[in-house]
mmCIF file of C-alpha atoms and ligand atoms in Angstrom:
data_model
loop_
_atom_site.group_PDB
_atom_site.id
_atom_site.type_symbol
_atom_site.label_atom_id
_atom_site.label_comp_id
_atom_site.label_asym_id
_atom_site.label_seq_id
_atom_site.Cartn_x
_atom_site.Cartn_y
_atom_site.Cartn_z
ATOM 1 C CA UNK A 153 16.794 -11.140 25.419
ATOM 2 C CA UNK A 154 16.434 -13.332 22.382
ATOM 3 C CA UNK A 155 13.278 -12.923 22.289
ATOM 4 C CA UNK A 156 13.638 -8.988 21.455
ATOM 5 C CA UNK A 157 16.157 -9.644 19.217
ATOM 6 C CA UNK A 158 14.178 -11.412 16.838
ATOM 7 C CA UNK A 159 11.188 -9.526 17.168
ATOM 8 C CA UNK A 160 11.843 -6.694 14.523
ATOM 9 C CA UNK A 161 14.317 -9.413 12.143
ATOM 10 C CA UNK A 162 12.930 -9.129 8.637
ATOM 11 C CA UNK A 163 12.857 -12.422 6.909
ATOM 12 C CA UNK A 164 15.272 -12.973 4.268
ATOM 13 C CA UNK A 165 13.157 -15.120 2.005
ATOM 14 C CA UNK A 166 10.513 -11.651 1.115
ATOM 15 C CA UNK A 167 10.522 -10.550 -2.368
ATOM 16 C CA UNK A 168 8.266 -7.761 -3.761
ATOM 17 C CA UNK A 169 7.578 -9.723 -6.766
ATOM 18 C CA UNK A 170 6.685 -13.188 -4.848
ATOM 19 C CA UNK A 171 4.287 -11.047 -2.585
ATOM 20 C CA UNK A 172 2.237 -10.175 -5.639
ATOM 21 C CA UNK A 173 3.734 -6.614 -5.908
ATOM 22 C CA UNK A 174 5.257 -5.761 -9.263
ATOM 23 C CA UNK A 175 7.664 -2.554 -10.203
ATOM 24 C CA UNK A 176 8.424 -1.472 -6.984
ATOM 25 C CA UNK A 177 11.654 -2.288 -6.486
ATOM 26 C CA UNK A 178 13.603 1.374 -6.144
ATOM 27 C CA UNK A 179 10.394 2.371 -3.468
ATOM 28 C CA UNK A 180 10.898 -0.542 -1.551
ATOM 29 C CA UNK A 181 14.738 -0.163 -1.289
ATOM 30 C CA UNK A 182 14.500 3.105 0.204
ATOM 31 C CA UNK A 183 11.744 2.120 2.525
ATOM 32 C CA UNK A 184 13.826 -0.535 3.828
ATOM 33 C CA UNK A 185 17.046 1.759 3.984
ATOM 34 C CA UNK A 186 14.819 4.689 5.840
ATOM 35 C CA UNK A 187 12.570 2.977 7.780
ATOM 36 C CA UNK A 188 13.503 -0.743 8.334
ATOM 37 C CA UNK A 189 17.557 -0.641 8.420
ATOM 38 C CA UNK A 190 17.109 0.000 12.480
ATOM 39 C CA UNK A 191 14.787 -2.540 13.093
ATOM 40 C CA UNK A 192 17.237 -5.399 12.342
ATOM 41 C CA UNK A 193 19.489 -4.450 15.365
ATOM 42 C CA UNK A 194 18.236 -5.722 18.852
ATOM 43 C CA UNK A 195 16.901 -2.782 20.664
ATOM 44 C CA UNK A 196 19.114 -2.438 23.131
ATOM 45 C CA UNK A 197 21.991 -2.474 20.475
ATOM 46 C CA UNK A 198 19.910 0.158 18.547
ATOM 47 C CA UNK A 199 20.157 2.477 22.259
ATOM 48 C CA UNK A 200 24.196 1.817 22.372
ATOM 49 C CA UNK A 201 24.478 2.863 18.927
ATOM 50 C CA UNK A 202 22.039 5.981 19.279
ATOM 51 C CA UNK A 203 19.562 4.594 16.390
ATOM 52 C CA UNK A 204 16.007 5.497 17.044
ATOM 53 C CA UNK A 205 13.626 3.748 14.758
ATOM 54 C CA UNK A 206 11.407 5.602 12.211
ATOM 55 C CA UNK A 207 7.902 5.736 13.720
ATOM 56 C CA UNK A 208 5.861 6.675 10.875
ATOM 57 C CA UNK A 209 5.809 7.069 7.061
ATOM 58 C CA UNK A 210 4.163 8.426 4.205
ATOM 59 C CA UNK A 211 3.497 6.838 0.901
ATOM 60 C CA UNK A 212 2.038 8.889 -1.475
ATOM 61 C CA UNK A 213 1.090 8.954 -5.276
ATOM 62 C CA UNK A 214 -2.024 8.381 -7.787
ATOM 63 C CA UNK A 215 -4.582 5.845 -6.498
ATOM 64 C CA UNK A 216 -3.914 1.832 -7.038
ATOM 65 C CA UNK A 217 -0.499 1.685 -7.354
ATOM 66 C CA UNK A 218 0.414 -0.310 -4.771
ATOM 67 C CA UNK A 219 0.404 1.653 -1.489
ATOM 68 C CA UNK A 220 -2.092 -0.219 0.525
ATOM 69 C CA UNK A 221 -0.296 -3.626 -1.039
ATOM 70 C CA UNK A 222 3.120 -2.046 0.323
ATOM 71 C CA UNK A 223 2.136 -1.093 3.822
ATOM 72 C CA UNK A 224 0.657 -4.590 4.751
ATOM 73 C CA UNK A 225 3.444 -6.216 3.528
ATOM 74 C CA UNK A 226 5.931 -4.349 5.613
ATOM 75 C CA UNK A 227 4.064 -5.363 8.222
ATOM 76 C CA UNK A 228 4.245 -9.250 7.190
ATOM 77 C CA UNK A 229 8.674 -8.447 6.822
ATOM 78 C CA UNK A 230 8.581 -7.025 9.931
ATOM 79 C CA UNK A 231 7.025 -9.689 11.799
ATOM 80 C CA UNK A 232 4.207 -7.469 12.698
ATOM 81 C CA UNK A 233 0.587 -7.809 13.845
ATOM 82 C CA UNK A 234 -2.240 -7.870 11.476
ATOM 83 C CA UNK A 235 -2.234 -4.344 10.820
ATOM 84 C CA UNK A 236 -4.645 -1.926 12.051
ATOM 85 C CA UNK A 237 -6.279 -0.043 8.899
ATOM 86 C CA UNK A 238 -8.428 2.645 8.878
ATOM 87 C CA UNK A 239 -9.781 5.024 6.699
ATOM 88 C CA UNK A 240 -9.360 8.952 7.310
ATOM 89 C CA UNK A 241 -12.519 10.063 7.047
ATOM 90 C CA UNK A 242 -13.908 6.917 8.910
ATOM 91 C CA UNK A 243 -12.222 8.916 12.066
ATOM 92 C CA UNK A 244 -14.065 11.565 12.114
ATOM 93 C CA UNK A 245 -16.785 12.624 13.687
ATOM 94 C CA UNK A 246 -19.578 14.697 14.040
ATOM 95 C CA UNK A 247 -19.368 14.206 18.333
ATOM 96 C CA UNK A 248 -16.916 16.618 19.936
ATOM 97 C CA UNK A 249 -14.382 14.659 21.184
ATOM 98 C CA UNK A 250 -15.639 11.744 19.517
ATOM 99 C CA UNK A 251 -12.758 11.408 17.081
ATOM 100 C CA UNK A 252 -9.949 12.451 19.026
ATOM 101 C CA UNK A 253 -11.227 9.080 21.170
ATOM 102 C CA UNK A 254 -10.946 7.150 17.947
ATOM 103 C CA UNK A 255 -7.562 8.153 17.400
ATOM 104 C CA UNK A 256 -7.061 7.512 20.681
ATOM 105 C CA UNK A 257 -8.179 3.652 20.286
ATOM 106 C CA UNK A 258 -5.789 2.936 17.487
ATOM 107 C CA UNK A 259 -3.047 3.497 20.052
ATOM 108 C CA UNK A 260 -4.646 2.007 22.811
ATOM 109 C CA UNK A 261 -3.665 -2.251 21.967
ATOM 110 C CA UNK A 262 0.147 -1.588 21.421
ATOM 111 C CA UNK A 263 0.396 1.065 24.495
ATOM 112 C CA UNK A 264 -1.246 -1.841 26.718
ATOM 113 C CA UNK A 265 1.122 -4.548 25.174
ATOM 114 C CA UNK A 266 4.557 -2.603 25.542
ATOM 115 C CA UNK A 267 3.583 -1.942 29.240
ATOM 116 C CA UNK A 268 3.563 -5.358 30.059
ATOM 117 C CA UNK A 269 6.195 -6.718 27.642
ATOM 118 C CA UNK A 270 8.355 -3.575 27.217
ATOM 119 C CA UNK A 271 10.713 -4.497 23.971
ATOM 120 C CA UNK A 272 9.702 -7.880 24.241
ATOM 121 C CA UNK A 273 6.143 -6.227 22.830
ATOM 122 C CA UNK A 274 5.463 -7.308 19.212
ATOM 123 C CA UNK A 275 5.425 -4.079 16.255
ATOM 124 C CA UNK A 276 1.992 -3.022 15.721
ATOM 125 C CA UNK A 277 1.531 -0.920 12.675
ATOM 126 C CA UNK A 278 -1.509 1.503 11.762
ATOM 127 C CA UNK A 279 -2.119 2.319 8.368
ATOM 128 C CA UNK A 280 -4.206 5.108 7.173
ATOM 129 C CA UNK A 281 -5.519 5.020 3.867
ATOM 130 C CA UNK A 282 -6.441 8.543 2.871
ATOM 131 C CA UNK A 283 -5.237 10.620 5.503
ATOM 132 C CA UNK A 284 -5.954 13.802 3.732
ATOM 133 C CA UNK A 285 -9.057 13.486 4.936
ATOM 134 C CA UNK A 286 -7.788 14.032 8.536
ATOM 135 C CA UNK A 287 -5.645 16.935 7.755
ATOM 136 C CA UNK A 288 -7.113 18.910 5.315
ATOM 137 C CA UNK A 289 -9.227 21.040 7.783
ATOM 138 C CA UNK A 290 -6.866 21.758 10.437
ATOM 139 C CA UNK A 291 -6.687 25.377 10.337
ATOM 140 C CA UNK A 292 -8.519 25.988 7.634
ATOM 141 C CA UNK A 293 -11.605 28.829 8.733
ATOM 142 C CA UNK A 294 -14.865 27.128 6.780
ATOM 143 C CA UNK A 295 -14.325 23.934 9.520
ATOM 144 C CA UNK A 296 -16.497 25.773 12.199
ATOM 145 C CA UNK A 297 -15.938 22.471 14.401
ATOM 146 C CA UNK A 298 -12.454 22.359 14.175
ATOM 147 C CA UNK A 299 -13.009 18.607 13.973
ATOM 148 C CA UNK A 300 -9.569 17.861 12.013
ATOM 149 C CA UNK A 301 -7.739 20.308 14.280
ATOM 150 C CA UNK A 302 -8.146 18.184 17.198
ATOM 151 C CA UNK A 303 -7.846 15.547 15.547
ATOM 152 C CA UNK A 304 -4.244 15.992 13.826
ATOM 153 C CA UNK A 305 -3.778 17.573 17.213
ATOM 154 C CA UNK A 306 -4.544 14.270 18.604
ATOM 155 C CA UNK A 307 -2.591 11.966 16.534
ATOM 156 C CA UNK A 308 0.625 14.402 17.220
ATOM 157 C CA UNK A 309 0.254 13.981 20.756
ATOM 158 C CA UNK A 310 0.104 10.381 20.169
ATOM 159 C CA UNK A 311 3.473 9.957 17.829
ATOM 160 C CA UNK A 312 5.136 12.241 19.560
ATOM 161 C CA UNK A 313 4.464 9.944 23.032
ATOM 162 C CA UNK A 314 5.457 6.644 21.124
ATOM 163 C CA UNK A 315 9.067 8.028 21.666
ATOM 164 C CA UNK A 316 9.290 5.344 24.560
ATOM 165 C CA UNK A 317 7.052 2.866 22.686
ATOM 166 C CA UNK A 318 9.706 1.358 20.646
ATOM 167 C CA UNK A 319 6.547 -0.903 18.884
ATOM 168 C CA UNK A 320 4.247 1.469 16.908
ATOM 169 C CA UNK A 321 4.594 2.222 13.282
ATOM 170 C CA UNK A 322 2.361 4.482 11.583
ATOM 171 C CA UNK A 323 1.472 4.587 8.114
ATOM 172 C CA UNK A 324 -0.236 6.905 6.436
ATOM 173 C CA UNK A 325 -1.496 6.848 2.626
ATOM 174 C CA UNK A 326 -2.739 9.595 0.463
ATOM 175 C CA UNK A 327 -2.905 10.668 -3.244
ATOM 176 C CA UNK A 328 -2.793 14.307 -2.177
ATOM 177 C CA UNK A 329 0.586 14.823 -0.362
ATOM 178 C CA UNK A 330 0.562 18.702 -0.501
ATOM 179 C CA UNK A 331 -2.729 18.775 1.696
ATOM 180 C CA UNK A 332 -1.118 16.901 4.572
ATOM 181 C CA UNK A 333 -0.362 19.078 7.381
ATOM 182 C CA UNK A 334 3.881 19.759 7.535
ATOM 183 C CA UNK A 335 3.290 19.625 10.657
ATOM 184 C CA UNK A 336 2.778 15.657 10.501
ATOM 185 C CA UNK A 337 5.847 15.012 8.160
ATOM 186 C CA UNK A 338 8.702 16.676 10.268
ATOM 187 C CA UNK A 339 11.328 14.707 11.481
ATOM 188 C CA UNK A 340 9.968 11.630 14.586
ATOM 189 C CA UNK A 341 6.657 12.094 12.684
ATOM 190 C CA UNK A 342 5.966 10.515 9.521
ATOM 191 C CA UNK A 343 9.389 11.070 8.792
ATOM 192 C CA UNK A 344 10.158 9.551 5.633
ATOM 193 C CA UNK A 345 8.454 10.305 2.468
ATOM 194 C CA UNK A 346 8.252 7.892 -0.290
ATOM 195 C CA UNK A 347 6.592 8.098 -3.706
ATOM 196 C CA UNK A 348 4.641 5.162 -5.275
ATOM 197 C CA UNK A 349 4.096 7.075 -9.002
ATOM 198 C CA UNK A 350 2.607 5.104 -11.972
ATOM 199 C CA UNK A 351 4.907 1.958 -13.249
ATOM 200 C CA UNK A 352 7.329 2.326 -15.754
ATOM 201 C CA UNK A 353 7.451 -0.367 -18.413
ATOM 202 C CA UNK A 354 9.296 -2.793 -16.754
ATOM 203 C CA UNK A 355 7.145 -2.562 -14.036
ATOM 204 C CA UNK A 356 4.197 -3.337 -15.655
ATOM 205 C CA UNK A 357 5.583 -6.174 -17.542
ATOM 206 C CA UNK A 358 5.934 -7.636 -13.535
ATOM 207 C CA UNK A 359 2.694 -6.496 -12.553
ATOM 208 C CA UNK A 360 1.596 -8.198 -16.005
ATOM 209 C CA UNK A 361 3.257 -11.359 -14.883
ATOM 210 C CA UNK A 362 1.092 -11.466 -11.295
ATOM 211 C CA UNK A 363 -1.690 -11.095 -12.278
ATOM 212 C CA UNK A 364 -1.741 -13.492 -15.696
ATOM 213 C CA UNK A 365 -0.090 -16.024 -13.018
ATOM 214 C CA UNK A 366 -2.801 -18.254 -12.243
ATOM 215 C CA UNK A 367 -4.285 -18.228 -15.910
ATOM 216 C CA UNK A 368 -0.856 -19.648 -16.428
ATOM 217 C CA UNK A 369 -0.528 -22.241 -13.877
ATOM 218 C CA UNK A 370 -4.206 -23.167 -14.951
ATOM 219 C CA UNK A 371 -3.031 -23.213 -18.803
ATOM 220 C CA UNK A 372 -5.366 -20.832 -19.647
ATOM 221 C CA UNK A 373 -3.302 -18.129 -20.910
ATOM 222 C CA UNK A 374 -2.837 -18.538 -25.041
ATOM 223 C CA UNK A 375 0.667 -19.283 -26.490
ATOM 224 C CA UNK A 376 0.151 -16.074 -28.458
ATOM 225 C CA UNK A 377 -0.044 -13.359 -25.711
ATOM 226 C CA UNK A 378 2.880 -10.901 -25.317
ATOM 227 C CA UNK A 379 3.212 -9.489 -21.888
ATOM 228 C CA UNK A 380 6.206 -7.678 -23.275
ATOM 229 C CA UNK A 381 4.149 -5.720 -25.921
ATOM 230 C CA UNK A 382 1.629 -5.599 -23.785
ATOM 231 C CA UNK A 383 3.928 -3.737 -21.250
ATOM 232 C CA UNK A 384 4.950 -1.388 -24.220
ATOM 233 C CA UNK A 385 0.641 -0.147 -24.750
ATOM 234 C CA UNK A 386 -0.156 0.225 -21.384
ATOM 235 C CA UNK A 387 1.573 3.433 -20.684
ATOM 236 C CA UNK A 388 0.258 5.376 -17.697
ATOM 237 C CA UNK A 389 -1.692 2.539 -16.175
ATOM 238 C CA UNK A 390 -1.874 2.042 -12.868
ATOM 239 C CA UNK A 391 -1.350 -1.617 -11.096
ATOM 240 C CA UNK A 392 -5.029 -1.564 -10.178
ATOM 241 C CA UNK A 393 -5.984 -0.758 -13.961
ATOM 242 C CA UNK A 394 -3.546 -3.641 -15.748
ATOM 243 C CA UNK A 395 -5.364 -5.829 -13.179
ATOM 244 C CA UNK A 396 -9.096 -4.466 -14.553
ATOM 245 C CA UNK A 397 -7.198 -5.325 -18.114
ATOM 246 C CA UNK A 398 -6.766 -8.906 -17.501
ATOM 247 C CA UNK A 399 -9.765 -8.986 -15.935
ATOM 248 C CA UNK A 400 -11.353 -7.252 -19.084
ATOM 249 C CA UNK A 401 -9.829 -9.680 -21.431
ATOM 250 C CA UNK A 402 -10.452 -12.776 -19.524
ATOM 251 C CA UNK A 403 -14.307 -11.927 -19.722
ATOM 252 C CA UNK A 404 -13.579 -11.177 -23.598
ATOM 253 C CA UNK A 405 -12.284 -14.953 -23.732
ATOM 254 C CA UNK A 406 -15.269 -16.020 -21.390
ATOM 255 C CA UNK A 407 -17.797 -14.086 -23.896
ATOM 256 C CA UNK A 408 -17.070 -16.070 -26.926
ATOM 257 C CA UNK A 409 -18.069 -19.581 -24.813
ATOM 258 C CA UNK A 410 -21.249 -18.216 -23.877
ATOM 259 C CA UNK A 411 -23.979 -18.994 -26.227
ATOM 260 C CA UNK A 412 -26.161 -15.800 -26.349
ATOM 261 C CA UNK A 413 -29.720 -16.546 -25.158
ATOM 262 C CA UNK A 414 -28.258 -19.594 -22.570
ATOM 263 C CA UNK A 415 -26.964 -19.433 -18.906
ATOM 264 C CA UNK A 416 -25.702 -22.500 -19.806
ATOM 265 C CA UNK A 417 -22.245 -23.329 -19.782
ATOM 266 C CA UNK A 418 -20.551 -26.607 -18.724
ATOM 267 C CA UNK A 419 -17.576 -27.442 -18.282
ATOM 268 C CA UNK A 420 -16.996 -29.260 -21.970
ATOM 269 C CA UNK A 421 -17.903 -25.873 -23.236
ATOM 270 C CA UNK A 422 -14.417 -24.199 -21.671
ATOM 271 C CA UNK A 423 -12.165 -26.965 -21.286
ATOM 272 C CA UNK A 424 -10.214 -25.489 -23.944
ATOM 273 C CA UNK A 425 -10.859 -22.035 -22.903
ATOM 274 C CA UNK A 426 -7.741 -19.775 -23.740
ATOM 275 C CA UNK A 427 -7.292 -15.941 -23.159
ATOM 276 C CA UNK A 428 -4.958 -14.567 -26.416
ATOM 277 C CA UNK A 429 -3.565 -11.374 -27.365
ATOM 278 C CA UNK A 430 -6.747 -10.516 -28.901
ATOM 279 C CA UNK A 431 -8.533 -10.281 -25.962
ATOM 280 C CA UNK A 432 -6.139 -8.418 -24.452
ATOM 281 C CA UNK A 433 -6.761 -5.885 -27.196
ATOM 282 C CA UNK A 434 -10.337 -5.881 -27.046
ATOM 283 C CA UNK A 435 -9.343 -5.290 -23.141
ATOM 284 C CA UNK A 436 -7.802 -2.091 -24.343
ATOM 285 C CA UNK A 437 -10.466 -0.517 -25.869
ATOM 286 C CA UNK A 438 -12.323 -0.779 -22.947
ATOM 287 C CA UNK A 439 -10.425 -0.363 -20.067
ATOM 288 C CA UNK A 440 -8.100 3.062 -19.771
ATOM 289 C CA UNK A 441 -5.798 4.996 -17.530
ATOM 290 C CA UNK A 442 -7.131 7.478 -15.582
ATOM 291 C CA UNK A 443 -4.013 9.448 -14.610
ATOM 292 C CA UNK A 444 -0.781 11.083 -16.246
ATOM 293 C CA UNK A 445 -0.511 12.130 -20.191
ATOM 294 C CA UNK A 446 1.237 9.831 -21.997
ATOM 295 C CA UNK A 447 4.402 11.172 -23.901
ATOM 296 C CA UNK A 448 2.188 11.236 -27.408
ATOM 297 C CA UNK A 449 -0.155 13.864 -25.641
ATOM 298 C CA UNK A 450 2.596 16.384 -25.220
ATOM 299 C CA UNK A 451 4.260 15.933 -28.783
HETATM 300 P P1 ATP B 583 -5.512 3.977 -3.355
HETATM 301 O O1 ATP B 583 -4.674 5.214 -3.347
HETATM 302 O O2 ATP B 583 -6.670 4.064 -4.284
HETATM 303 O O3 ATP B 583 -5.865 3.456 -1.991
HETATM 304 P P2 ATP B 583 -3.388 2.047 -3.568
HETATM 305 O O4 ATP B 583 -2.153 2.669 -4.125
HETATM 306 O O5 ATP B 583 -3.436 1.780 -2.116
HETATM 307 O O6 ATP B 583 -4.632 2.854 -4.075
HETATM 308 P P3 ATP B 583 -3.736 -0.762 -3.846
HETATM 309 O O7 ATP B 583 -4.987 -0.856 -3.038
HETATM 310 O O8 ATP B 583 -2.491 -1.194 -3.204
HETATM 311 O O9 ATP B 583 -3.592 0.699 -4.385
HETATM 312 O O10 ATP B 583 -3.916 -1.548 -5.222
HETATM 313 C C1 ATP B 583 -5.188 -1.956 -5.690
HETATM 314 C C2 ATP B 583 -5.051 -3.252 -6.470
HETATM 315 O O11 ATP B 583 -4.349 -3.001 -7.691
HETATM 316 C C3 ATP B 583 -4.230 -4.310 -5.770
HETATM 317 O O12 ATP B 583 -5.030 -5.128 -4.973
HETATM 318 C C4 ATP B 583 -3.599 -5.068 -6.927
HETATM 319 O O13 ATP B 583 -4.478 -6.014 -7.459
HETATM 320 C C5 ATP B 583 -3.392 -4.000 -7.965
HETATM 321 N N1 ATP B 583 -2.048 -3.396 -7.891
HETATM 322 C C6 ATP B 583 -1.781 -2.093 -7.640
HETATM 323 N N2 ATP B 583 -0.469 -1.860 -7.674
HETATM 324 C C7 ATP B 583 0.135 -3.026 -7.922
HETATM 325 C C8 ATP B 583 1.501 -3.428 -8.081
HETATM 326 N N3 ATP B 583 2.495 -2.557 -7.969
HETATM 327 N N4 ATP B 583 1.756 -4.729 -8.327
HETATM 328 C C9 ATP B 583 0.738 -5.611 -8.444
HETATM 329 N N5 ATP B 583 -0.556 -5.294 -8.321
HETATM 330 C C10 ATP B 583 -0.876 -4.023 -8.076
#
């Protein structure tokens, strides 16, 4: 049916960079190679030609770099629902039985929807920000509940039945991919592994660009700032931290409107308000990476 066939299309018009996610390029090719090549063919072309789509995926690398930005957008090129997102430990809990239900729950929506619509059923994708959480106590002895046990237990059961349910795509996010059970990342799992690391240079001269955007549109943004050089000093930042810079240097450029002693400011005050490369430097002193050693560090 038509219908089906445009279910799983991905739109042509999606780029990274126009969805507000900069330096990502290389990840996002192999996602879409891995993960999303399949879901362009009609389903019942994908049967005849013996493709079975990926059901789940794992993103992993140091914390605000982009993964949670990543996952919802693949569900916005995939025509997807509004994902589902939860949190790993949010799933657990202290009730036997209790989070094995919750699991259960995430499932529930899309297994009701592709009963009554079979492929006709739109994707549904779960997400699961820090899903170390979940795993990290199957097995291990000083979990006297065995609360993640039944719990990873669980959520195999459940990707392993999605084999008919053509509709369910599971994400799961962590900084810590070496405590994630292996049992979770063999093949018709979360299958296919991809890294988000820190951005290189390039990469954060178009992470730069987003997020100085609107100061530009608003003509806020001095004449004398250089993302470029900028770019070049912010080795080892994360997307989330060259955000908190231009946040840090538009309050450095706020700060020297604001008479000390007065909550007053009106709008004559900052009509010519401008954040230069100044600020940006004050915003370096202040705000720093938290992750990787820069090259300087191991000279
Ligand atoms: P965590 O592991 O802590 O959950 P994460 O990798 O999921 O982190 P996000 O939540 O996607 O990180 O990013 C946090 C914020 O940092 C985003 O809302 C965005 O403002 C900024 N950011 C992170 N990475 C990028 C990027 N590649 N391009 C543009 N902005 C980014």
């Amino acid at each position: 049916a038509r219908s089906s066939a445009a279910r799983n299309i991905i739109k042509p018009e999606f780029k990274f960079e126009d969805m507000g996610i900069g330096g990502l390029d290389t990840e996002f090719s192999a996602i879409f190679r891995r993960a999303f090549a399949s879901r362009i063919f009609p389903p019942a072309q994908a049967k005849k030609l013996g493709i079975h789509h990926v059901k789940g995926m794992l993103l992993y690398g140091p914390p605000g770099t982009g993964k949670t930005l990543i996952a919802r957008q693949i569900g916005k090129m995939l025509n997807a629902r509004e994902p589902i997102v939860v949190n790993g430990p949010e799933i657990l809990n202290k009730f036997v039985g209790q989070s094995e239900e919750n699991i259960r729950k995430l499932f529930a929506e899309a297994e009701k929807e592709y009963k009554a619509k079979g492929e006709d059923s739109s994707l549904h994708i779960i997400i699961f920000d820090e899903l170390d959480a979940i795993c990290r106590q199957r097995g291990a002895k000083s979990d006297s509940t065995g609360v993640g046990d039944s719990v990873v237990n669980q959520l195999l059961a459940k990707l392993d039945g999605v084999d008919q349910l053509n509709n369910i795509l599971v994400i799961g996010m962590t900084n810590r991919k070496e405590l994630i059970d292996e049992a979770l990342l063999r093949p018709g799992r979360l299958e296919v592994h991809v890294e988000i690391g820190l951005p290189d240079e390039h990469g954060r001269l178009q992470i730069l660009k987003i997020h100085t955007a609107q100061m530009r549109a608003n003509d806020v943004l001095g004449s004398d700032v250089n993302l470029k050089e900028l770019a070049m000093m912010t080795k080892n930042f994360s997307g989330a931290e060259i955000n908190g810079l231009v946040r840090s240097a538009s309050s450095f450029s706020l700060n020297r409107h604001v008479k000390v002693g007065s909550m007053d400011v009106t709008a004559a005050d900052v009509a010519d308000m401008k954040v230069t490369q100044d600020d940006f430097v004050q915003a370096l002193g202040e705000v720093k990476p938290a992750f990787g050693v820069s090259e300087d560090e191991l000279q």
